[in-house]
Amino acid sequence: MNDLKFEMAPETEPERQYFFIEQGAVLRKQKEEELKHPLTYHVTTFGCQMNAKDSEKMKGILNEMGFINCDDEKSADLVLFNTCTIRDNANQKFYGHLGSLNDKNHRNKDRITAVCGCMMQEKGCVEKIRNSYKFVNIIFGTHNIYKLAELVCLKLAGENFVCDVWDKPKDIVEDIPSIRKYPFKAGVNIMYGCNNYCTYCIVPYVRGAERSREAKEILMECEKLASEGVKEIMLLGQNVNSYGNGIKDSISFPELLKEVEKIEGIERIRFMTSHPKDLSDELITVMKGSNKICRHIHLPLQSGSSRILKAMNRRYSKEQYLELALKIRKELPDTAITTDIIVGFPGETPEDVDETIDVIKKVRFDGAFTFIYSKRAGTPAASMEQVDPELVKKEFNRVLEAVNKESKEMAALNTGKTEDVLVDDINEQDERLLTGRMSNNMTVHFPGERSLIGKIVNVRLEECKGFYYVGSMV
Ligand code: 5AD
Ligand code: SF4
């Protein structure tokens, strides 16, 4: 009976998925009658903002199908893992986690265990899961997360194992349901994939070539979010400053920001990530004239050595990075600059690391994510001569010390100031406190009522605790 219905599925998207959401709801109900309890789901997300956004979409689909969100991974009827593969430790962490679930309870035939995301796009990964984690019964990749309803339907209709991994993206499919972690802030994809091919990075291989969305679709989504009460929007892309490439007569990223700024109800706009080679003067000018664009630019440095930057295919030199960062410091003095740094890229010497530390001292980053280089199979850097791990550890500590020193000192400069803070939540450690973020993305904790969650309030920054503040409302 179900197979017959599946044959009636529309060919076009997203209509096809709405059809499967409906079919899935029927199948779910049948299963609930058989098992005598409502079916629950749990989604675990690894990795970046892109994955977090994808997970929101998938949760939206599961909700529409009538599954109930549950906090406990071990007891959920459907568990979904959205994986990350940016560094090898992300893969190991995931395998460890999956291994810990490999018990009798999880091998229960009625349980659905689904795995998706970046790792699944990697060669050999699907086979490994097939062989070693036999309880996994749905696998898909990064390009077809919107098909979750269809894949779950196939499983509920009796297939033992459903695998659908595409090696290339097809059309961009939007307009599928989504639920947000916070009702008052949301991420909006403005582009997918990456074309930069930094030699260490696996992202272009697992997320595909860069594709921008049409501006009118992005703006429609932002307007809809504003009408639902969203105050803060984060525009997401691997390289937002190259937004519009490949779209005929597209507006630029700064122009897109100006359009989002016009939307009533949106009070804050963030964006992530900026590639230094593409950050334009136009962006700085637009930020200068804006009341809504948050005072934060994430500008990955990766290395301060021009020689290593060349080997990384970053397409800027140490001097060009410094010029850009110092221009931002001058033109937008209240804007926090944060960064990503990799230590131990093939061929990196202590002298190269000295250059990185020199940039850290000159830019005085407000925050930095520091990573040990991780060899990713299939990337050009994987076949370059690797650095001795003992030396890397030593150099990594030097870099970490330098960034911590600068960012602590930079943070402390805000003591005594009063800032607009969007209240995110109750403080996890102390429920008398609220936690929120300032425009520059720094966290502040302060006493306040739960009813203020989702509101923007004025907070005096009283005590700097290194990477966050303790304050009080004024
Ligand atoms: N090893 C270590 N760090 C990496 N990143 C990307 N690929 C690797 C890798 N192979 C870091 C970069 C990037 C951030 C998201 O992850 O610093 O900006
Ligand atoms: Fe990876 Fe470079 Fe693309 Fe960033 S810009 S996702 S580091 S290839």
Coordinates of C-alpha atoms and ligand atoms in Angstrom, one line a residue:
M1 CA 0.0 0.0 0.0
N2 CA 2.7 2.4 1.0
D3 CA 4.9 1.6 -2.1
L4 CA 1.9 2.5 -4.3
K5 CA 1.6 5.9 -2.6
F6 CA 5.3 6.5 -2.9
E7 CA 5.0 6.2 -6.6
M8 CA 2.7 9.1 -6.6
A9 CA 5.3 11.4 -5.2
P10 CA 5.8 14.6 -7.2
E11 CA 9.1 14.9 -9.1
T12 CA 9.7 18.6 -8.2
E13 CA 11.1 19.9 -4.9
P14 CA 10.2 20.9 -2.3
E15 CA 6.7 19.6 -3.2
R16 CA 8.1 16.0 -3.2
Q17 CA 9.3 16.4 0.4
Y18 CA 6.0 17.8 1.6
F19 CA 4.4 14.6 0.1
F20 CA 6.9 12.5 2.1
I21 CA 6.3 14.5 5.2
E22 CA 2.6 13.6 5.0
Q23 CA 3.3 9.9 4.1
G24 CA 5.9 9.8 6.9
A25 CA 3.3 11.1 9.4
V26 CA 1.0 8.2 8.5
L27 CA 3.7 5.6 8.8
R28 CA 4.9 7.1 12.1
K29 CA 1.4 6.8 13.4
Q30 CA 1.2 3.1 12.4
K31 CA 4.5 2.5 14.1
E32 CA 3.3 4.2 17.2
E33 CA 0.2 2.0 17.3
E34 CA 2.4 -1.0 17.0
L35 CA 4.9 0.1 19.6
K36 CA 2.3 1.7 21.9
H37 CA 4.3 4.9 22.5
P38 CA 4.8 8.2 20.6
L39 CA 7.9 8.2 18.5
T40 CA 10.7 10.5 19.6
Y41 CA 13.9 11.9 17.9
H42 CA 17.2 13.3 19.0
V43 CA 19.6 15.2 16.8
T44 CA 23.3 15.5 17.7
T45 CA 25.3 18.1 15.7
F46 CA 29.0 18.2 15.3
G47 CA 30.9 21.1 13.8
C48 CA 30.2 24.5 12.5
Q49 CA 27.3 27.0 12.1
M50 CA 26.5 25.4 8.7
N51 CA 25.8 22.1 10.3
A52 CA 23.9 23.7 13.1
K53 CA 21.7 25.4 10.5
D54 CA 21.2 22.1 8.6
S55 CA 20.2 20.4 11.8
E56 CA 17.5 23.0 12.4
K57 CA 16.1 22.2 9.0
M58 CA 16.2 18.5 9.7
K59 CA 14.5 18.9 13.1
G60 CA 11.8 21.0 11.4
I61 CA 11.2 18.1 9.0
L62 CA 11.0 15.5 11.8
N63 CA 8.6 17.8 13.8
E64 CA 6.4 18.1 10.7
M65 CA 6.3 14.4 10.5
G66 CA 5.0 14.3 14.0
F67 CA 8.1 13.0 15.8
I68 CA 8.7 14.5 19.2
N69 CA 12.0 16.0 20.2
C70 CA 13.6 14.4 23.2
D71 CA 16.7 15.2 25.1
D72 CA 17.9 11.7 25.7
E73 CA 19.8 10.2 22.8
K74 CA 19.8 6.7 24.4
S75 CA 16.0 6.5 24.5
A76 CA 15.0 8.3 21.3
D77 CA 13.3 6.2 18.6
L78 CA 15.1 8.0 15.9
V79 CA 18.6 9.3 16.5
L80 CA 20.3 11.5 13.9
F81 CA 24.0 12.5 13.8
N82 CA 25.1 15.4 11.7
T83 CA 28.8 14.9 11.4
C84 CA 31.8 17.1 10.8
T85 CA 35.1 16.2 9.2
I86 CA 37.2 19.4 9.2
R87 CA 39.9 17.8 11.4
D88 CA 40.6 14.1 12.1
N89 CA 39.7 14.5 15.7
A90 CA 36.2 15.4 14.7
N91 CA 36.0 12.0 12.9
Q92 CA 37.5 10.2 15.9
K93 CA 35.1 11.9 18.3
F94 CA 32.1 10.8 16.2
Y95 CA 33.3 7.2 15.8
G96 CA 33.9 7.1 19.6
H97 CA 30.4 8.4 20.2
L98 CA 28.8 6.0 17.8
G99 CA 30.8 3.1 19.4
S100 CA 29.4 4.0 22.8
L101 CA 25.9 3.5 21.4
N102 CA 26.6 0.0 20.1
D103 CA 24.6 -1.9 22.7
K104 CA 21.6 -4.2 22.6
N105 CA 19.3 -1.3 23.1
H106 CA 20.6 0.4 20.0
R107 CA 20.5 -2.7 17.9
N108 CA 16.8 -2.9 18.5
K109 CA 15.2 -3.4 15.1
D110 CA 12.6 -0.6 15.6
R111 CA 15.2 2.1 16.3
I112 CA 16.2 4.3 13.5
T113 CA 19.9 5.5 13.6
A114 CA 20.6 8.0 10.8
V115 CA 24.0 9.6 10.0
C116 CA 24.6 12.5 7.7
G117 CA 26.8 15.5 7.0
C118 CA 30.3 16.1 5.9
M119 CA 31.9 12.9 7.0
M120 CA 29.6 10.9 4.8
Q121 CA 30.9 12.7 1.8
E122 CA 34.4 11.3 2.5
K123 CA 35.7 8.3 0.7
G124 CA 35.6 5.1 2.7
C125 CA 33.4 6.5 5.5
V126 CA 30.1 4.9 4.4
E127 CA 31.9 1.5 4.1
K128 CA 33.4 1.9 7.5
I129 CA 30.0 2.6 9.1
R130 CA 28.4 -0.3 7.1
N131 CA 31.1 -2.7 8.4
S132 CA 31.6 -1.6 11.9
Y133 CA 28.4 0.1 13.0
K134 CA 25.7 -2.2 11.6
F135 CA 22.9 -0.6 13.6
V136 CA 23.1 2.5 11.5
N137 CA 20.2 2.2 9.0
I138 CA 20.1 5.6 7.2
I139 CA 23.1 7.3 5.7
F140 CA 23.0 10.5 3.6
G141 CA 25.4 13.4 2.8
T142 CA 25.5 17.2 2.8
H143 CA 23.8 17.8 -0.5
N144 CA 20.4 16.2 0.2
I145 CA 19.6 16.9 3.9
Y146 CA 16.3 18.3 2.6
K147 CA 15.3 14.7 1.6
L148 CA 15.2 13.5 5.2
A149 CA 11.5 12.8 5.1
E150 CA 11.8 10.7 2.0
L151 CA 14.6 8.6 3.5
V152 CA 12.8 8.1 6.8
C153 CA 9.7 7.0 4.9
L154 CA 11.6 4.4 3.1
K155 CA 12.9 3.0 6.4
L156 CA 9.5 3.1 8.0
A157 CA 8.0 1.4 5.0
G158 CA 10.3 -1.6 5.6
E159 CA 13.7 -1.1 4.0
N160 CA 16.5 -2.3 6.1
F161 CA 19.1 0.1 5.1
V162 CA 18.8 3.4 3.2
C163 CA 21.8 5.1 1.7
D164 CA 21.8 8.2 -0.4
V165 CA 25.0 10.1 -0.7
W166 CA 25.5 12.4 -3.7
D167 CA 29.0 13.3 -4.8
K168 CA 27.8 16.7 -6.2
P169 CA 25.1 19.2 -5.2
K170 CA 22.1 19.5 -7.4
D171 CA 19.6 22.4 -7.1
I172 CA 19.4 24.4 -4.0
V173 CA 16.2 23.3 -2.2
E174 CA 14.9 25.7 0.4
D175 CA 11.4 26.3 1.8
I176 CA 11.4 23.3 3.9
P177 CA 10.3 23.4 7.5
S178 CA 12.9 24.4 10.1
I179 CA 12.9 24.9 13.9
R180 CA 15.2 27.2 15.6
K181 CA 17.1 26.8 18.8
Y182 CA 16.3 30.4 19.7
P183 CA 13.0 32.0 18.6
F184 CA 14.7 35.4 18.4
K185 CA 17.8 34.7 16.4
A186 CA 18.4 32.7 13.2
G187 CA 21.0 31.8 10.7
V188 CA 20.3 32.3 7.0
N189 CA 22.4 30.6 4.4
I190 CA 23.4 33.0 1.7
M191 CA 25.7 30.6 -0.1
Y192 CA 26.8 27.0 0.0
G193 CA 30.1 25.2 -0.6
C194 CA 33.5 26.8 -1.1
N195 CA 35.7 27.3 -4.2
N196 CA 38.9 28.5 -2.4
Y197 CA 40.7 25.1 -2.2
C198 CA 43.0 26.1 0.7
T199 CA 45.4 23.2 0.4
Y200 CA 44.7 21.8 4.0
C201 CA 41.0 22.0 3.8
I202 CA 38.4 19.3 3.0
V203 CA 35.4 21.6 2.9
P204 CA 35.4 22.1 -0.9
Y205 CA 35.4 18.4 -1.4
V206 CA 32.6 17.6 1.1
R207 CA 30.4 20.7 0.6
G208 CA 30.9 21.1 -3.1
A209 CA 31.6 24.2 -5.2
E210 CA 30.4 27.7 -4.1
R211 CA 26.8 28.4 -4.9
S212 CA 25.1 31.7 -3.9
R213 CA 21.4 32.0 -3.3
E214 CA 19.3 34.6 -5.2
A215 CA 19.2 37.8 -3.1
K216 CA 15.4 38.0 -3.4
E217 CA 15.1 34.6 -1.8
I218 CA 17.4 35.5 1.0
L219 CA 15.5 38.7 1.7
M220 CA 12.2 36.9 1.6
E221 CA 13.5 34.4 4.2
C222 CA 14.8 37.3 6.4
E223 CA 11.5 39.1 6.2
K224 CA 9.6 35.9 7.1
L225 CA 11.9 35.5 10.1
A226 CA 11.4 39.1 11.2
S227 CA 7.6 38.5 11.0
E228 CA 8.1 35.5 13.3
G229 CA 9.9 37.7 15.9
V230 CA 13.5 37.1 14.9
K231 CA 15.7 40.1 16.0
E232 CA 19.2 38.8 15.1
I233 CA 20.1 37.3 11.8
M234 CA 23.4 35.6 11.0
L235 CA 24.2 35.4 7.3
L236 CA 26.1 32.2 6.7
G237 CA 28.6 31.2 4.0
Q238 CA 32.2 29.8 3.9
N239 CA 33.2 33.1 2.2
V240 CA 30.4 35.6 2.4
N241 CA 32.5 38.3 0.8
S242 CA 32.4 36.5 -2.6
Y243 CA 28.6 36.4 -2.4
G244 CA 26.9 36.7 -5.8
N245 CA 29.7 35.1 -7.9
G246 CA 28.1 33.0 -10.6
I247 CA 24.8 34.7 -10.4
K248 CA 24.1 37.1 -13.3
D249 CA 23.7 40.7 -12.3
S250 CA 23.8 39.8 -8.6
I251 CA 24.2 42.4 -5.9
S252 CA 27.4 42.3 -3.8
F253 CA 27.6 41.2 -0.2
P254 CA 27.7 44.7 1.2
E255 CA 24.6 45.5 -0.9
L256 CA 22.9 42.5 0.5
L257 CA 23.7 43.7 4.0
K258 CA 22.1 47.1 3.2
E259 CA 18.9 45.3 2.0
V260 CA 18.7 43.2 5.1
E261 CA 19.2 46.3 7.2
K262 CA 16.0 47.8 5.7
I263 CA 13.9 45.0 7.1
E264 CA 11.8 46.2 10.0
G265 CA 12.1 44.1 13.2
I266 CA 15.7 42.9 12.4
E267 CA 17.8 44.7 15.0
R268 CA 21.1 42.9 14.6
I269 CA 22.9 41.4 11.6
R270 CA 25.9 39.2 11.8
F271 CA 27.9 37.3 9.2
M272 CA 30.4 34.5 9.0
T273 CA 33.0 33.8 7.5
S274 CA 35.1 36.5 5.8
H275 CA 38.0 35.4 3.6
P276 CA 40.7 38.2 3.9
K277 CA 41.3 38.1 0.1
D278 CA 37.7 39.2 -0.6
L279 CA 36.9 41.6 2.2
S280 CA 36.2 44.9 0.4
D281 CA 36.4 48.6 1.3
E282 CA 32.7 48.7 0.4
L283 CA 32.0 46.3 3.3
I284 CA 33.8 48.5 5.7
T285 CA 31.9 51.6 4.5
V286 CA 28.6 49.8 4.8
M287 CA 29.5 48.6 8.3
K288 CA 30.5 52.2 9.3
G289 CA 27.1 53.5 8.2
S290 CA 25.0 50.8 9.8
N291 CA 23.2 50.7 13.1
K292 CA 22.3 47.0 12.8
I293 CA 25.5 45.2 11.6
C294 CA 27.2 43.8 14.6
R295 CA 30.7 45.0 15.5
H296 CA 32.4 41.7 14.8
I297 CA 34.4 40.4 11.9
H298 CA 35.7 36.8 11.9
L299 CA 38.8 37.0 9.7
P300 CA 40.7 33.8 9.5
L301 CA 44.5 34.4 9.4
Q302 CA 45.6 30.7 9.3
S303 CA 49.3 31.7 9.3
G304 CA 51.3 34.9 9.6
S305 CA 54.1 33.6 7.3
S306 CA 53.8 34.6 3.7
R307 CA 55.6 31.5 2.7
I308 CA 53.1 29.2 4.5
L309 CA 50.2 31.3 3.3
K310 CA 51.3 30.6 -0.3
A311 CA 51.6 26.9 0.4
M312 CA 48.1 27.0 1.9
N313 CA 46.8 28.7 -1.3
R314 CA 45.3 31.5 0.8
R315 CA 46.1 34.2 -1.8
Y316 CA 47.2 36.9 0.6
S317 CA 50.5 37.7 2.2
K318 CA 51.3 38.6 5.8
E319 CA 51.5 42.3 4.8
Q320 CA 48.2 42.2 3.0
Y321 CA 46.5 40.7 6.0
L322 CA 48.0 43.2 8.4
E323 CA 47.0 46.1 6.1
L324 CA 43.4 44.9 6.0
A325 CA 43.2 44.1 9.8
L326 CA 44.7 47.5 10.7
K327 CA 42.4 49.3 8.3
I328 CA 39.5 47.6 10.1
R329 CA 40.9 48.7 13.5
K330 CA 41.2 52.3 12.2
E331 CA 37.9 52.6 10.4
L332 CA 35.8 50.5 12.8
P333 CA 37.5 50.9 16.1
D334 CA 34.7 49.3 18.2
T335 CA 34.7 46.1 16.0
A336 CA 36.1 42.9 17.4
I337 CA 38.3 40.9 15.1
T338 CA 38.5 37.2 15.7
T339 CA 40.5 34.7 13.8
D340 CA 41.4 31.1 13.0
I341 CA 45.0 29.9 13.2
I342 CA 46.5 26.6 12.1
V343 CA 49.8 25.5 13.6
G344 CA 51.9 22.7 12.1
F345 CA 51.0 23.0 8.5
P346 CA 53.5 21.0 6.4
G347 CA 56.9 22.7 6.2
E348 CA 56.1 25.2 9.0
T349 CA 59.3 26.1 11.0
P350 CA 59.5 28.0 14.3
E351 CA 60.5 31.1 12.3
D352 CA 57.1 30.8 10.4
V353 CA 55.4 30.6 13.8
D354 CA 57.3 33.7 14.9
E355 CA 55.6 35.5 12.0
T356 CA 52.2 34.3 13.1
I357 CA 52.9 35.6 16.6
D358 CA 54.0 38.9 15.2
V359 CA 50.6 39.3 13.4
I360 CA 48.8 38.3 16.7
K361 CA 50.7 41.0 18.5
K362 CA 50.1 43.6 15.9
V363 CA 46.4 42.9 15.3
R364 CA 45.6 42.1 18.9
F365 CA 42.8 39.7 18.1
D366 CA 39.8 39.8 20.3
G367 CA 39.5 36.1 20.1
A368 CA 41.1 33.2 18.2
F369 CA 40.5 29.6 17.5
T370 CA 43.8 27.8 17.3
F371 CA 44.1 24.4 15.6
I372 CA 46.7 21.9 15.2
Y373 CA 47.0 21.1 11.5
S374 CA 45.2 17.9 10.7
K375 CA 46.0 15.9 7.6
R376 CA 42.9 15.4 5.4
A377 CA 43.1 12.6 2.8
G378 CA 42.7 13.9 -0.7
T379 CA 43.8 17.5 0.0
P380 CA 47.1 18.7 -1.6
A381 CA 48.7 19.3 1.9
A382 CA 48.3 15.7 2.8
S383 CA 51.1 14.7 0.4
M384 CA 53.4 17.5 1.6
E385 CA 56.1 16.8 4.1
Q386 CA 54.5 16.7 7.6
V387 CA 56.0 18.4 10.7
D388 CA 57.1 16.4 13.7
P389 CA 54.1 16.3 16.1
E390 CA 56.3 17.0 19.2
L391 CA 57.5 20.2 17.6
V392 CA 54.0 21.2 16.6
K393 CA 52.8 20.8 20.2
K394 CA 55.5 23.2 21.4
E395 CA 54.7 25.7 18.7
F396 CA 51.0 25.4 19.3
N397 CA 51.5 26.3 23.0
R398 CA 53.5 29.4 22.0
V399 CA 50.7 30.6 19.7
L400 CA 48.0 29.8 22.2
E401 CA 49.8 31.8 24.9
A402 CA 50.1 34.8 22.5
V403 CA 46.5 34.8 21.5
N404 CA 45.3 34.4 25.0
K405 CA 47.4 37.3 26.3
E406 CA 46.2 39.7 23.6
S407 CA 42.5 38.7 23.7
K408 CA 42.4 39.0 27.5
E409 CA 43.9 42.4 27.3
M410 CA 41.6 43.5 24.5
A411 CA 38.5 42.2 26.4
A412 CA 39.5 44.1 29.6
L413 CA 39.5 47.4 27.7
N414 CA 35.7 47.3 27.8
T415 CA 35.4 47.4 31.6
G416 CA 33.0 50.1 32.7
K417 CA 31.3 50.5 29.3
T418 CA 27.6 50.1 28.9
E419 CA 26.6 47.8 26.0
D420 CA 23.5 46.6 24.2
V421 CA 23.1 42.9 25.0
L422 CA 20.7 40.4 23.4
V423 CA 19.7 38.1 26.2
D424 CA 20.1 34.5 25.1
D425 CA 19.3 32.4 28.0
I426 CA 19.5 31.7 31.7
N427 CA 23.1 31.2 32.8
E428 CA 23.9 27.4 32.8
Q429 CA 25.8 27.6 36.1
D430 CA 23.7 30.1 38.1
E431 CA 20.0 30.4 37.4
R432 CA 19.9 33.9 39.0
L433 CA 21.9 35.1 36.1
L434 CA 21.1 35.8 32.4
T435 CA 23.6 35.3 29.6
G436 CA 23.7 37.4 26.5
R437 CA 25.9 38.7 23.8
M438 CA 27.1 42.1 23.0
S439 CA 27.4 43.4 19.5
N440 CA 31.0 42.4 19.4
N441 CA 30.0 38.8 20.1
M442 CA 31.4 38.8 23.6
T443 CA 29.4 37.0 26.3
V444 CA 28.2 38.8 29.5
H445 CA 26.4 37.4 32.5
F446 CA 24.2 39.6 34.7
P447 CA 21.3 39.3 37.2
G448 CA 17.9 39.5 35.6
E449 CA 14.5 38.0 35.0
R450 CA 13.8 35.1 32.7
S451 CA 11.2 37.2 30.9
L452 CA 14.1 39.3 29.4
I453 CA 15.2 36.3 27.2
G454 CA 15.1 37.5 23.6
K455 CA 15.2 41.2 24.5
I456 CA 18.0 43.6 24.0
V457 CA 19.0 45.3 27.2
N458 CA 21.7 47.7 28.4
V459 CA 24.3 46.1 30.6
R460 CA 27.2 47.8 32.3
L461 CA 30.3 45.7 32.0
E462 CA 31.7 45.4 35.5
E463 CA 34.3 42.7 35.7
C464 CA 36.2 41.1 32.9
K465 CA 36.8 37.4 33.5
G466 CA 39.1 36.9 30.6
F467 CA 36.8 35.9 27.8
Y468 CA 33.5 37.0 29.3
Y469 CA 32.1 39.8 31.5
V470 CA 30.0 40.0 34.6
G471 CA 27.8 43.0 34.6
S472 CA 24.5 44.5 35.7
M473 CA 21.6 46.0 33.8
V474 CA 21.3 49.8 33.8
Ligands
5AD1 N1 43.6 21.2 10.0 C1 43.4 22.1 11.0 N2 42.6 23.1 11.0 C2 41.8 23.2 9.9 N3 40.9 24.1 9.5 C3 40.4 23.8 8.3 N4 41.0 22.6 7.8 C4 41.9 22.3 8.8 C5 42.8 21.2 8.9 N5 43.0 20.3 7.9 C6 40.5 25.2 10.3 C7 40.8 26.5 9.6 C8 39.4 27.0 9.3 C9 38.6 26.5 10.5 C10 37.1 26.4 10.2 O1 39.1 25.2 10.6 O2 41.4 27.4 10.5 O3 39.3 28.4 9.2
SF4_2 FE1 38.3 25.6 3.7 FE2 39.6 27.7 2.7 FE3 37.1 27.2 1.9 FE4 37.6 28.1 4.4 S1 38.0 29.2 2.5 S2 36.2 26.4 3.8 S3 39.5 27.1 4.9 S4 38.9 25.9 1.6

